[in-house]
Short mmCIF file of C-alpha atoms and ligand atoms in Angstrom, two decimals:
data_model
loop_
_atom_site.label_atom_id
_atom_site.label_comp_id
_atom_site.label_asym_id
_atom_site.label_seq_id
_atom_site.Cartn_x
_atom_site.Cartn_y
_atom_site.Cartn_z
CA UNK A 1 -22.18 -140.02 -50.60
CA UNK A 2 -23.23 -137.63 -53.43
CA UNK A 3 -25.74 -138.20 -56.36
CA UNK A 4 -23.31 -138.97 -59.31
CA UNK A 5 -25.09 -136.87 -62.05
CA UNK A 6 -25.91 -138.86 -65.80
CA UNK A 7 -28.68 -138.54 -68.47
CA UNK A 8 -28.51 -142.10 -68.16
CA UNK A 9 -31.02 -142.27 -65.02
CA UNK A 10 -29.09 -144.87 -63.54
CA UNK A 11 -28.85 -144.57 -60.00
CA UNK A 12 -25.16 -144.08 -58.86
CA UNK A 13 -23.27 -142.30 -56.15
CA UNK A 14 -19.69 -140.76 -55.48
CA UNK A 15 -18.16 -140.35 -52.21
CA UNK A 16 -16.76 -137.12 -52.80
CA UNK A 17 -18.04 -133.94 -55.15
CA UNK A 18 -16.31 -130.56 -55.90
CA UNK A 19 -18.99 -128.64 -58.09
CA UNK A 20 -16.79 -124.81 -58.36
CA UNK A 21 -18.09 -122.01 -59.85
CA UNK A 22 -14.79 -119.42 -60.55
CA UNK A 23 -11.35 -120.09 -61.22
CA UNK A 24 -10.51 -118.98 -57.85
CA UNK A 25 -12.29 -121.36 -56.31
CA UNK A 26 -11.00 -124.25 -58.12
CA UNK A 27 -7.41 -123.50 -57.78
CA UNK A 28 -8.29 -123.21 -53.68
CA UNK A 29 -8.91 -126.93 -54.52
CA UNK A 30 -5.95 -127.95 -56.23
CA UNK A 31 -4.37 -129.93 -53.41
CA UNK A 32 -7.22 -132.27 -52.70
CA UNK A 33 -8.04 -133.02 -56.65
CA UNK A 34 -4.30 -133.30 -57.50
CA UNK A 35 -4.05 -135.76 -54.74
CA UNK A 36 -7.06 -137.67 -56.03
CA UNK A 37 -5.48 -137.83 -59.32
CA UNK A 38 -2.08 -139.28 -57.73
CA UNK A 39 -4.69 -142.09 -56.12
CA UNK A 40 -6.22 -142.68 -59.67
CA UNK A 41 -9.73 -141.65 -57.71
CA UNK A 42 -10.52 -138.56 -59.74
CA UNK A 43 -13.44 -138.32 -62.08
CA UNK A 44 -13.33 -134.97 -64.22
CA UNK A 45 -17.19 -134.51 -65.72
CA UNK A 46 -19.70 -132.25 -67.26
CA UNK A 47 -23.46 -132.77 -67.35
CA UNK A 48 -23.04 -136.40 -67.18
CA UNK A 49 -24.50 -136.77 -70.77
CA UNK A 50 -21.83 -139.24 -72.13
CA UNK A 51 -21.41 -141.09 -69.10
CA UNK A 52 -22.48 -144.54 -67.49
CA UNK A 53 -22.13 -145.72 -64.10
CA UNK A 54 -21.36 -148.67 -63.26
CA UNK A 55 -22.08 -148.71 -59.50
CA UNK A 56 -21.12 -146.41 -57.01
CA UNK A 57 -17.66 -144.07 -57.66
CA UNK A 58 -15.18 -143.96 -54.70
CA UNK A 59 -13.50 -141.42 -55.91
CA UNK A 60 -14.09 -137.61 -56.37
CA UNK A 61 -15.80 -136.22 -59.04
CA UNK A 62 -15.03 -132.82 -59.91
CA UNK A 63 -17.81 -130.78 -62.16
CA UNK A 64 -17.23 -127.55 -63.62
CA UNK A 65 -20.16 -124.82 -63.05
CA UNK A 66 -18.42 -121.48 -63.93
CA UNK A 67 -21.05 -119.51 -66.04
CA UNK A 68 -19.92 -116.51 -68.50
CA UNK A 69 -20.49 -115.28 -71.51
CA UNK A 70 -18.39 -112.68 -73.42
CA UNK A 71 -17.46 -111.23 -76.88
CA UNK A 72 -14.09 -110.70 -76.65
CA UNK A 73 -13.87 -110.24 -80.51
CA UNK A 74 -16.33 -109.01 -82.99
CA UNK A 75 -16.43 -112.74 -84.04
CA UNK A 76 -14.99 -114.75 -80.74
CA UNK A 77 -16.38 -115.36 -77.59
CA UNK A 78 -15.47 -116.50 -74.47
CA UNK A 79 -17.70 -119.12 -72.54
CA UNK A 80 -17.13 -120.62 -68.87
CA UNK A 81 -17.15 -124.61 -69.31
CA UNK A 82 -20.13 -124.93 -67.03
CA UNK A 83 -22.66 -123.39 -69.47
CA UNK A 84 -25.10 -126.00 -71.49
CA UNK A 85 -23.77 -125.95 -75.01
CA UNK A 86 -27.46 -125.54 -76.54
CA UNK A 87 -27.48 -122.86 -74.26
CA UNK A 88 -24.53 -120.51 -76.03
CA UNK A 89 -25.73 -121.49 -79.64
CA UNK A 90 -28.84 -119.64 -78.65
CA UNK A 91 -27.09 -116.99 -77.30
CA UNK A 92 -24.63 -116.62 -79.97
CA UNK A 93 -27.58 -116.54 -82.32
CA UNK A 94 -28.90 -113.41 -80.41
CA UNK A 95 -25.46 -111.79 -80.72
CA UNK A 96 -25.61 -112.36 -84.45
CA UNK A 97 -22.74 -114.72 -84.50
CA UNK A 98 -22.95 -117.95 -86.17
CA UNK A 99 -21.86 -121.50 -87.06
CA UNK A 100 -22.78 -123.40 -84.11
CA UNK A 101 -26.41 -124.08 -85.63
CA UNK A 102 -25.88 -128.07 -86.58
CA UNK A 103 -24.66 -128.31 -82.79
CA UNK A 104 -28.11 -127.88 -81.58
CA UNK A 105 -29.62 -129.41 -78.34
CA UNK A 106 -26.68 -131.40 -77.76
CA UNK A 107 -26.86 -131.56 -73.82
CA UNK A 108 -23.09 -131.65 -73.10
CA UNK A 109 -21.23 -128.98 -70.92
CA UNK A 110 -18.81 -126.34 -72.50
CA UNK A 111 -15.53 -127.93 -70.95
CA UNK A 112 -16.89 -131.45 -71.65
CA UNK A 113 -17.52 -130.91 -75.27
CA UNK A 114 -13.95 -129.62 -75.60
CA UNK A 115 -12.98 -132.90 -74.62
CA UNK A 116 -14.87 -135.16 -76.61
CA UNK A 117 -14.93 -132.91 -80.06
CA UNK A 118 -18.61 -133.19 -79.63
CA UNK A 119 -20.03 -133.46 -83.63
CA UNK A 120 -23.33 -133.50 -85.35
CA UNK A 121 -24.66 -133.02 -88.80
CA UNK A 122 -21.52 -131.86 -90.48
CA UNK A 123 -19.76 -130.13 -88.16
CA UNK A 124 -17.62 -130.55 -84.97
CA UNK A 125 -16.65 -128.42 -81.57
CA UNK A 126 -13.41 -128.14 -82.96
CA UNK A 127 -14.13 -126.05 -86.20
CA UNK A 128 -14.50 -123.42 -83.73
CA UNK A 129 -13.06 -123.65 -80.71
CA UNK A 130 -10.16 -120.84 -80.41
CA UNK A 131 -8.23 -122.15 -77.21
CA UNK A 132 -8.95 -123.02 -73.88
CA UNK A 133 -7.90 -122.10 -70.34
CA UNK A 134 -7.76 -125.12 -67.69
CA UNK A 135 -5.85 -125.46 -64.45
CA UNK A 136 -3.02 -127.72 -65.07
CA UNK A 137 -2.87 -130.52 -62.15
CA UNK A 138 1.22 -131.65 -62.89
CA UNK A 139 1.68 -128.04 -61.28
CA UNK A 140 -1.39 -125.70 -59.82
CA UNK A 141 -0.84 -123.26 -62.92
CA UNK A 142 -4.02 -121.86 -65.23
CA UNK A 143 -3.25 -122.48 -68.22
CA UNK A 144 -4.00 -121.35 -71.94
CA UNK A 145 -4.00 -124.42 -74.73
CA UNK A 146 -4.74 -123.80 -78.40
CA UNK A 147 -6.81 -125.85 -80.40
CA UNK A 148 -3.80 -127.30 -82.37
CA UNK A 149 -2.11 -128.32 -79.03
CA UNK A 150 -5.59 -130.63 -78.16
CA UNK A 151 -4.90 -132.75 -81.69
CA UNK A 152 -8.66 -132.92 -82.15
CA UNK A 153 -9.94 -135.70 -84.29
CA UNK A 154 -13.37 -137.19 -84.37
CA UNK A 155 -14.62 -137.57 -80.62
CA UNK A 156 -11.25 -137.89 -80.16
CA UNK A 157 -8.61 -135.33 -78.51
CA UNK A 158 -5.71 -135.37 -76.15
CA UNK A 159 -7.77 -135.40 -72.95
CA UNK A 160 -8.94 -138.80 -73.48
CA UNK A 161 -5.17 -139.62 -74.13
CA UNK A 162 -2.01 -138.72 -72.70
CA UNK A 163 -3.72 -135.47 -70.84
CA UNK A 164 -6.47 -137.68 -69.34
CA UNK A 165 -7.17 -136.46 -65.73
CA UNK A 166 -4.63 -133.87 -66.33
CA UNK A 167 -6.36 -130.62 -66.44
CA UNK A 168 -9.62 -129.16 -65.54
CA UNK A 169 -10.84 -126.76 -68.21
CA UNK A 170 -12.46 -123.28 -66.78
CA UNK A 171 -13.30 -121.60 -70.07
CA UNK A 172 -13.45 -122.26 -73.99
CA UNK A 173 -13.14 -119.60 -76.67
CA UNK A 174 -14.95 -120.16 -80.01
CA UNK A 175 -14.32 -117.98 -83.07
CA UNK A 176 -17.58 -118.22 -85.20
CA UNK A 177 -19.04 -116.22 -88.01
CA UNK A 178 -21.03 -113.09 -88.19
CA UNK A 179 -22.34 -113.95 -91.43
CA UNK A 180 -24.72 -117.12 -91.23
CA UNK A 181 -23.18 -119.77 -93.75
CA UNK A 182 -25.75 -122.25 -93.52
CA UNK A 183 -23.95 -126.29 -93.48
CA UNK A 184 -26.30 -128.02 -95.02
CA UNK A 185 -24.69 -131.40 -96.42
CA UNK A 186 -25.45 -133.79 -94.22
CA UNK A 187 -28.16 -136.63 -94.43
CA UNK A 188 -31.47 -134.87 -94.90
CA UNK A 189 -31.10 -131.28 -93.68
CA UNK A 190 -32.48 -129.98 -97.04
CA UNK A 191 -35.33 -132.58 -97.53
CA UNK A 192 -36.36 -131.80 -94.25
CA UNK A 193 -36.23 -127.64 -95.23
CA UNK A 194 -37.75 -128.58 -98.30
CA UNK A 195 -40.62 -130.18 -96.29
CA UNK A 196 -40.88 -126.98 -94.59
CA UNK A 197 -40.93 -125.09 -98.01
CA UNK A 198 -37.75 -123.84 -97.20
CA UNK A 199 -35.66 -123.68 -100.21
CA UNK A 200 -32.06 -122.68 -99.11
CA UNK A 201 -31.45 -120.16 -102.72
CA UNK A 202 -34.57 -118.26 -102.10
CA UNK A 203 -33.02 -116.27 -99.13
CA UNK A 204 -35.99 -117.54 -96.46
CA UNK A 205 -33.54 -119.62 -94.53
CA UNK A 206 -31.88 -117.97 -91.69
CA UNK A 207 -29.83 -119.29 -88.79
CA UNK A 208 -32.98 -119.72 -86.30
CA UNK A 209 -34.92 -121.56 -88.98
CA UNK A 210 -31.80 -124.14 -89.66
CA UNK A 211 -31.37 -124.11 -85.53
CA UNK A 212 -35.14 -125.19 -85.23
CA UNK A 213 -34.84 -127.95 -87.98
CA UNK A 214 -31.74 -129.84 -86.95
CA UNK A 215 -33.76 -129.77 -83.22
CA UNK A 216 -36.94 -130.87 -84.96
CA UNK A 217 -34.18 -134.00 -86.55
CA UNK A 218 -33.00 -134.69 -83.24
CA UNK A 219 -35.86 -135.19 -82.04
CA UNK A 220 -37.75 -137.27 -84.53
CA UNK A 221 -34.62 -140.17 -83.69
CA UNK A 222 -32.92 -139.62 -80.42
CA UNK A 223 -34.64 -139.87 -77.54
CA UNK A 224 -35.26 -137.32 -74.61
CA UNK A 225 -33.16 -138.00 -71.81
CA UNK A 226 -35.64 -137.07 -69.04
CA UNK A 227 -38.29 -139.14 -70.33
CA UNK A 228 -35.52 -142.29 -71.25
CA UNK A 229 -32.36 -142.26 -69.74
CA UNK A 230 -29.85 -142.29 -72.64
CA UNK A 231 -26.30 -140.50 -73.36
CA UNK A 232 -26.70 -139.60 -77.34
CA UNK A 233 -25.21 -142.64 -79.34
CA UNK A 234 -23.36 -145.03 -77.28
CA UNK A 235 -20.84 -146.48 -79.75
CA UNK A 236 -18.20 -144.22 -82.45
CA UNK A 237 -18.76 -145.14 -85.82
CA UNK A 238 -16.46 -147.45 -86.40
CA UNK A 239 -13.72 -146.62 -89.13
CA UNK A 240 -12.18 -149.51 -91.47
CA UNK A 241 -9.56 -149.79 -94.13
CA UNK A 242 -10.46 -150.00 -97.81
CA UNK A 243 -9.87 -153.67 -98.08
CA UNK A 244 -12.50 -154.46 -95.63
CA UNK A 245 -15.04 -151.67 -97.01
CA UNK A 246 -14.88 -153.11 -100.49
CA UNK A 247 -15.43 -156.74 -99.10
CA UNK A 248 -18.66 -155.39 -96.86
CA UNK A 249 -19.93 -153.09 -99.99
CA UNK A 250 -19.93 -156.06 -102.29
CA UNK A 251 -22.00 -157.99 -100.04
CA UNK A 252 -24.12 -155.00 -98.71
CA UNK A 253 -24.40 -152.48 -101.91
CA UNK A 254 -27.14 -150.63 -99.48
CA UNK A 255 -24.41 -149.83 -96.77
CA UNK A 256 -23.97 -146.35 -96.07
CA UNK A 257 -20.58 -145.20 -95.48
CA UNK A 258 -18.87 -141.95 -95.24
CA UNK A 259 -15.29 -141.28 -96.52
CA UNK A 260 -12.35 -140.97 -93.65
CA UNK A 261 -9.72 -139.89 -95.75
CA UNK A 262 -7.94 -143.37 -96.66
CA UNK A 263 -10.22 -145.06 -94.75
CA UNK A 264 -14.46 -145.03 -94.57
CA UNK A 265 -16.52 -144.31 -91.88
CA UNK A 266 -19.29 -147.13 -91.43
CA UNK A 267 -22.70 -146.27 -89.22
CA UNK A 268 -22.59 -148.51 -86.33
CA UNK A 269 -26.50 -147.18 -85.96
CA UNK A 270 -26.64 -149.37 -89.49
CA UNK A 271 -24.89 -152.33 -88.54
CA UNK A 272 -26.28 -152.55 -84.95
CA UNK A 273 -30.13 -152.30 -86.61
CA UNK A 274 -29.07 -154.84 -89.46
CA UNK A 275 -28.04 -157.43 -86.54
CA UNK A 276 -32.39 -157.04 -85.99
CA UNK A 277 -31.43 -155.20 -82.34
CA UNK A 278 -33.49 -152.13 -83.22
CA UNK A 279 -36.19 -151.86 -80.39
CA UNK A 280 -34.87 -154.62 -78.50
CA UNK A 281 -34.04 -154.98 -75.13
CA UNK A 282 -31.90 -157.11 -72.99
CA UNK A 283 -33.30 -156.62 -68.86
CA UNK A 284 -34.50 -153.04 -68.54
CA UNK A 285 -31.67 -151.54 -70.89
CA UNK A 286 -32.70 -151.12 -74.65
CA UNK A 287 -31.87 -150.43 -78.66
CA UNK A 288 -33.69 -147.22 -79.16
CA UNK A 289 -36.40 -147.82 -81.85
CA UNK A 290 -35.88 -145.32 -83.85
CA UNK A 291 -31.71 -145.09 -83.69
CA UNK A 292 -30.06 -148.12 -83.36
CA UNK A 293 -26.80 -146.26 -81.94
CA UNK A 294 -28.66 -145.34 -78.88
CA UNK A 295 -28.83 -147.45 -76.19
CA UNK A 296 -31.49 -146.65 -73.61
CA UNK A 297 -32.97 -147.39 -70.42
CA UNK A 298 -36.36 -148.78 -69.99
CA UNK A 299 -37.06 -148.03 -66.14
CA UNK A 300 -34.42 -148.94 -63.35
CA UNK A 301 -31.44 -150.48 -65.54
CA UNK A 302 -28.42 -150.91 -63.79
CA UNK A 303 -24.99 -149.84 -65.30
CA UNK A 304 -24.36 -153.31 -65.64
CA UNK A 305 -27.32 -154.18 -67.73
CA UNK A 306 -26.37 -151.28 -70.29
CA UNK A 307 -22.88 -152.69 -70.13
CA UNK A 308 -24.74 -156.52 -70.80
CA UNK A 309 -26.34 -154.94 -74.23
CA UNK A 310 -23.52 -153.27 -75.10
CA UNK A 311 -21.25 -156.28 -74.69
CA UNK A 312 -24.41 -158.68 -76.98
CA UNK A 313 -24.28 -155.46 -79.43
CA UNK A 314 -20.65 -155.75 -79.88
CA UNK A 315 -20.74 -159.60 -80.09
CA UNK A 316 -23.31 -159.69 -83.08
CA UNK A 317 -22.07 -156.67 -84.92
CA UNK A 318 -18.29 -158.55 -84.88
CA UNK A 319 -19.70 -161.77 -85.72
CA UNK A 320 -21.90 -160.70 -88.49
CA UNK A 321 -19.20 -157.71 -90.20
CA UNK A 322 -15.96 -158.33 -88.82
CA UNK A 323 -16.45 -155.00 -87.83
CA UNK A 324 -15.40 -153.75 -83.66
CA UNK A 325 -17.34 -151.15 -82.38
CA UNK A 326 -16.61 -149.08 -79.33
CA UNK A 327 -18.38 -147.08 -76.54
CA UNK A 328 -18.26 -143.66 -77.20
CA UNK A 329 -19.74 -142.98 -73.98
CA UNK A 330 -17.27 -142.75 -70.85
CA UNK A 331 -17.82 -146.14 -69.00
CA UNK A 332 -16.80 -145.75 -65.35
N1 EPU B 1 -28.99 -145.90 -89.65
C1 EPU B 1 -29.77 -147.02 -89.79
N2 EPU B 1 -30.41 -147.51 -88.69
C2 EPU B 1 -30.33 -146.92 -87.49
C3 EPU B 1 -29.53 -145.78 -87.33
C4 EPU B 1 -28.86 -145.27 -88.44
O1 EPU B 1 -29.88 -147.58 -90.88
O2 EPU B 1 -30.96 -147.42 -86.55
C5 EPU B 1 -28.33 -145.33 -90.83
C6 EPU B 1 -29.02 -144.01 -91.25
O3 EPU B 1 -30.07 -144.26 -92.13
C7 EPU B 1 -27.90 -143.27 -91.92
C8 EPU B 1 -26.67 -143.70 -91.15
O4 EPU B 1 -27.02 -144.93 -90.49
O5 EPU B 1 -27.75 -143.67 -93.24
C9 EPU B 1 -26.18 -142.67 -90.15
O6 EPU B 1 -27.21 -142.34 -89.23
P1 EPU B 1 -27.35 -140.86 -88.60
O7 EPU B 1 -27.33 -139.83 -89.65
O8 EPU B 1 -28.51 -140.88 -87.67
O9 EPU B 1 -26.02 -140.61 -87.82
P2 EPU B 1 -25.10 -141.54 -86.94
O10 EPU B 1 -23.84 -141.81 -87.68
O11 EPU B 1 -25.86 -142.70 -86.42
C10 EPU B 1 -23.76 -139.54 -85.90
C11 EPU B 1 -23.36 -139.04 -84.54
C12 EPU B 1 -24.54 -138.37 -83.84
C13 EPU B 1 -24.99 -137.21 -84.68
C14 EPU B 1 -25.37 -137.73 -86.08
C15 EPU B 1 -25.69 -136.61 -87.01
C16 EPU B 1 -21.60 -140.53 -83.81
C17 EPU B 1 -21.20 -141.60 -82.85
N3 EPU B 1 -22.86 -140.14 -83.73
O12 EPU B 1 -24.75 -140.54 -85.71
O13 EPU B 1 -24.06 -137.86 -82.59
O14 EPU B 1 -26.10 -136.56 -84.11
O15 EPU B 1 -24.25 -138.45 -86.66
O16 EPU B 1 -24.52 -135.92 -87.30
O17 EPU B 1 -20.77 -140.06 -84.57
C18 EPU B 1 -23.87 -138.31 -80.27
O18 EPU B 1 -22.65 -138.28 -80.43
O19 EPU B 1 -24.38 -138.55 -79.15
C19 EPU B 1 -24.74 -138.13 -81.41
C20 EPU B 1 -26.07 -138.23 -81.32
#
């Protein structure tokens, strides 16, 4: 049995674990993981950072670790899926390429946060990514898919759909900018400059400064994973129709909401601390204090305990709104 990795710090194990670090090396495995697949006992992952166990995985798990960096246009480059996203924004920053800024200290994988359209603060994996290479389990072949051909949507894209288990991506290519065009629209990026005497007209604010603020933001809410497990927010903001938004904004003029073009976005970290489960726990899993959209553990939690919170979370949120939410995080 093998330690099944997760920033959750729940202890879990697979029985079998294919960690490859070139392409070669993971087509030399293609028999074994496409036979996996075929058994439905194939678990494709990154870092773990949006995943929860829930016990032991007999299965094999297959984890990406080719590294690589390379300009491969004056404003693309080409990135091997096993590199730390946080990782590349830094480095494109050094390169003088930007865009990626908002991203910051997300702790996803390259290949992972092609799956998931991994978002923050404005702006989404998928505003950049290029096309990807993967090796294609229906047939052994490496293959090149465009962005258009994943159907990205928020945390959404075909690889949690019809193309789930199907391929194993080896590299992502982003185009970005080499002029810094700072995003700065979202919640309280420019209070928080301002705060900092930063005043985005005056010229001060460059790409490392914006970088440094959105991980100062991050860090004032969402918990560090090494100090309490967690995997970012554990439920997608749910999305509703306009009939029910204009019943809940009658009754809760305070509600923040975001458009979703004929539909609105509602913050599930809202609804989930209205329902009083802020800084809660139920057994050793927990409502992060200061973001109610993070579920945490408190020392020791099972899978199953998360899964127990997440199932009372769901419960009061539905009973008090109307309103489903669902794990974002990968529940296996
Ligand atoms: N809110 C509360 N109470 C809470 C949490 C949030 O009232 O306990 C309110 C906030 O005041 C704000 C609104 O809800 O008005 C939204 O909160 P926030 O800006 O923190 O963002 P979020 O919608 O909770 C999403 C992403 C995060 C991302 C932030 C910033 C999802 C599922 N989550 O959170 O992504 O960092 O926006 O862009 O879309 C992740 O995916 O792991 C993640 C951390």
């Amino acid at each position: 049995m093998y330690k099944l990795i997760n920033t959750f710090g729940i202890d879990a194990k697979c029985a079998k674990l294919l960690e490859f670090t070139s392409v070669d090396e993971l087509k030399a495995h293609y028999a074994e993981i496409a036979e996996a697949r075929r058994n439905g006992k194939l678990l494709i992952i990154g870092r773990g950072s949006n995943l929860l166990p829930v016990g032991d995985y007999d299965g094999l798990v297959v984890r990406s670790r080719i590294m690589g960096r390379t300009v491969v246009a004056h404003d693309m480059v080409c990135i091997g899926s096993g590199e730390t996203v946080d990782d590349i924004i830094a480095w494109t920053l050094s390169q003088n390429l930007y865009g990626m800024e908002n991203l910051s200290i997300i702790p996803g994988e390259v290949g992972a946060s092609a799956v998931q359209n991994i978002g923050a603060y404005g702006v989404e994996a998928k505003d950049f990514i290029v096309s990807l290479h993967a090796l294609d389990l229906d047939n052994g072949d490496i293959v090149e898919i465009t962005n258009e051909q994943c159907e990205y949507g928020y945390r959404q894209s075909r690889f949690k759909h019809d193309w789930k288990n199907r391929f194993v991506i080896t590299d992502v290519t982003y185009r970005l900018s080499d002029t810094f065009i700072p995003r700065l629209d979202y919640g309280n990026i420019r209070k928080v400059l301002e705060e900092k005497d930063i005043s985005c007209e005056d010229g001060k604010l460059t790409a490392q400064i914006l970088r440094d603020t959105i991980i100062d933001i991050r860090n004032a809410k969402l918990p560090d994973y090494e100090v309490e497990g967690n995997a970012g927010s554990f439920f997608m903001n749910p999305i509703v129709d306009k009939g029910k938004f204009d019943e809940l904004i009658a009754k809760y003029p305070n509600m923040p909401y975001y458009p979703a073009g004929e539909k609105v976005k509602l913050p599930a970290g809202w609804l989930i601390d209205q329902c009083g489960w802020k800084g809660k726990t139920l057994g050793r899993a927990g409502v992060h204090d200061k973001q109610a959209l993070v579920l945490v553990n408190k020392g020791g939690a099972t899978g199953e305990e998360v899964v127990a919170l997440c199932h009372q979370v769901q419960k009061d949120v539905l009973e008090r709104f109307g309103v489903e939410i669902h794990p974002e995080v990968n529940i296996v």
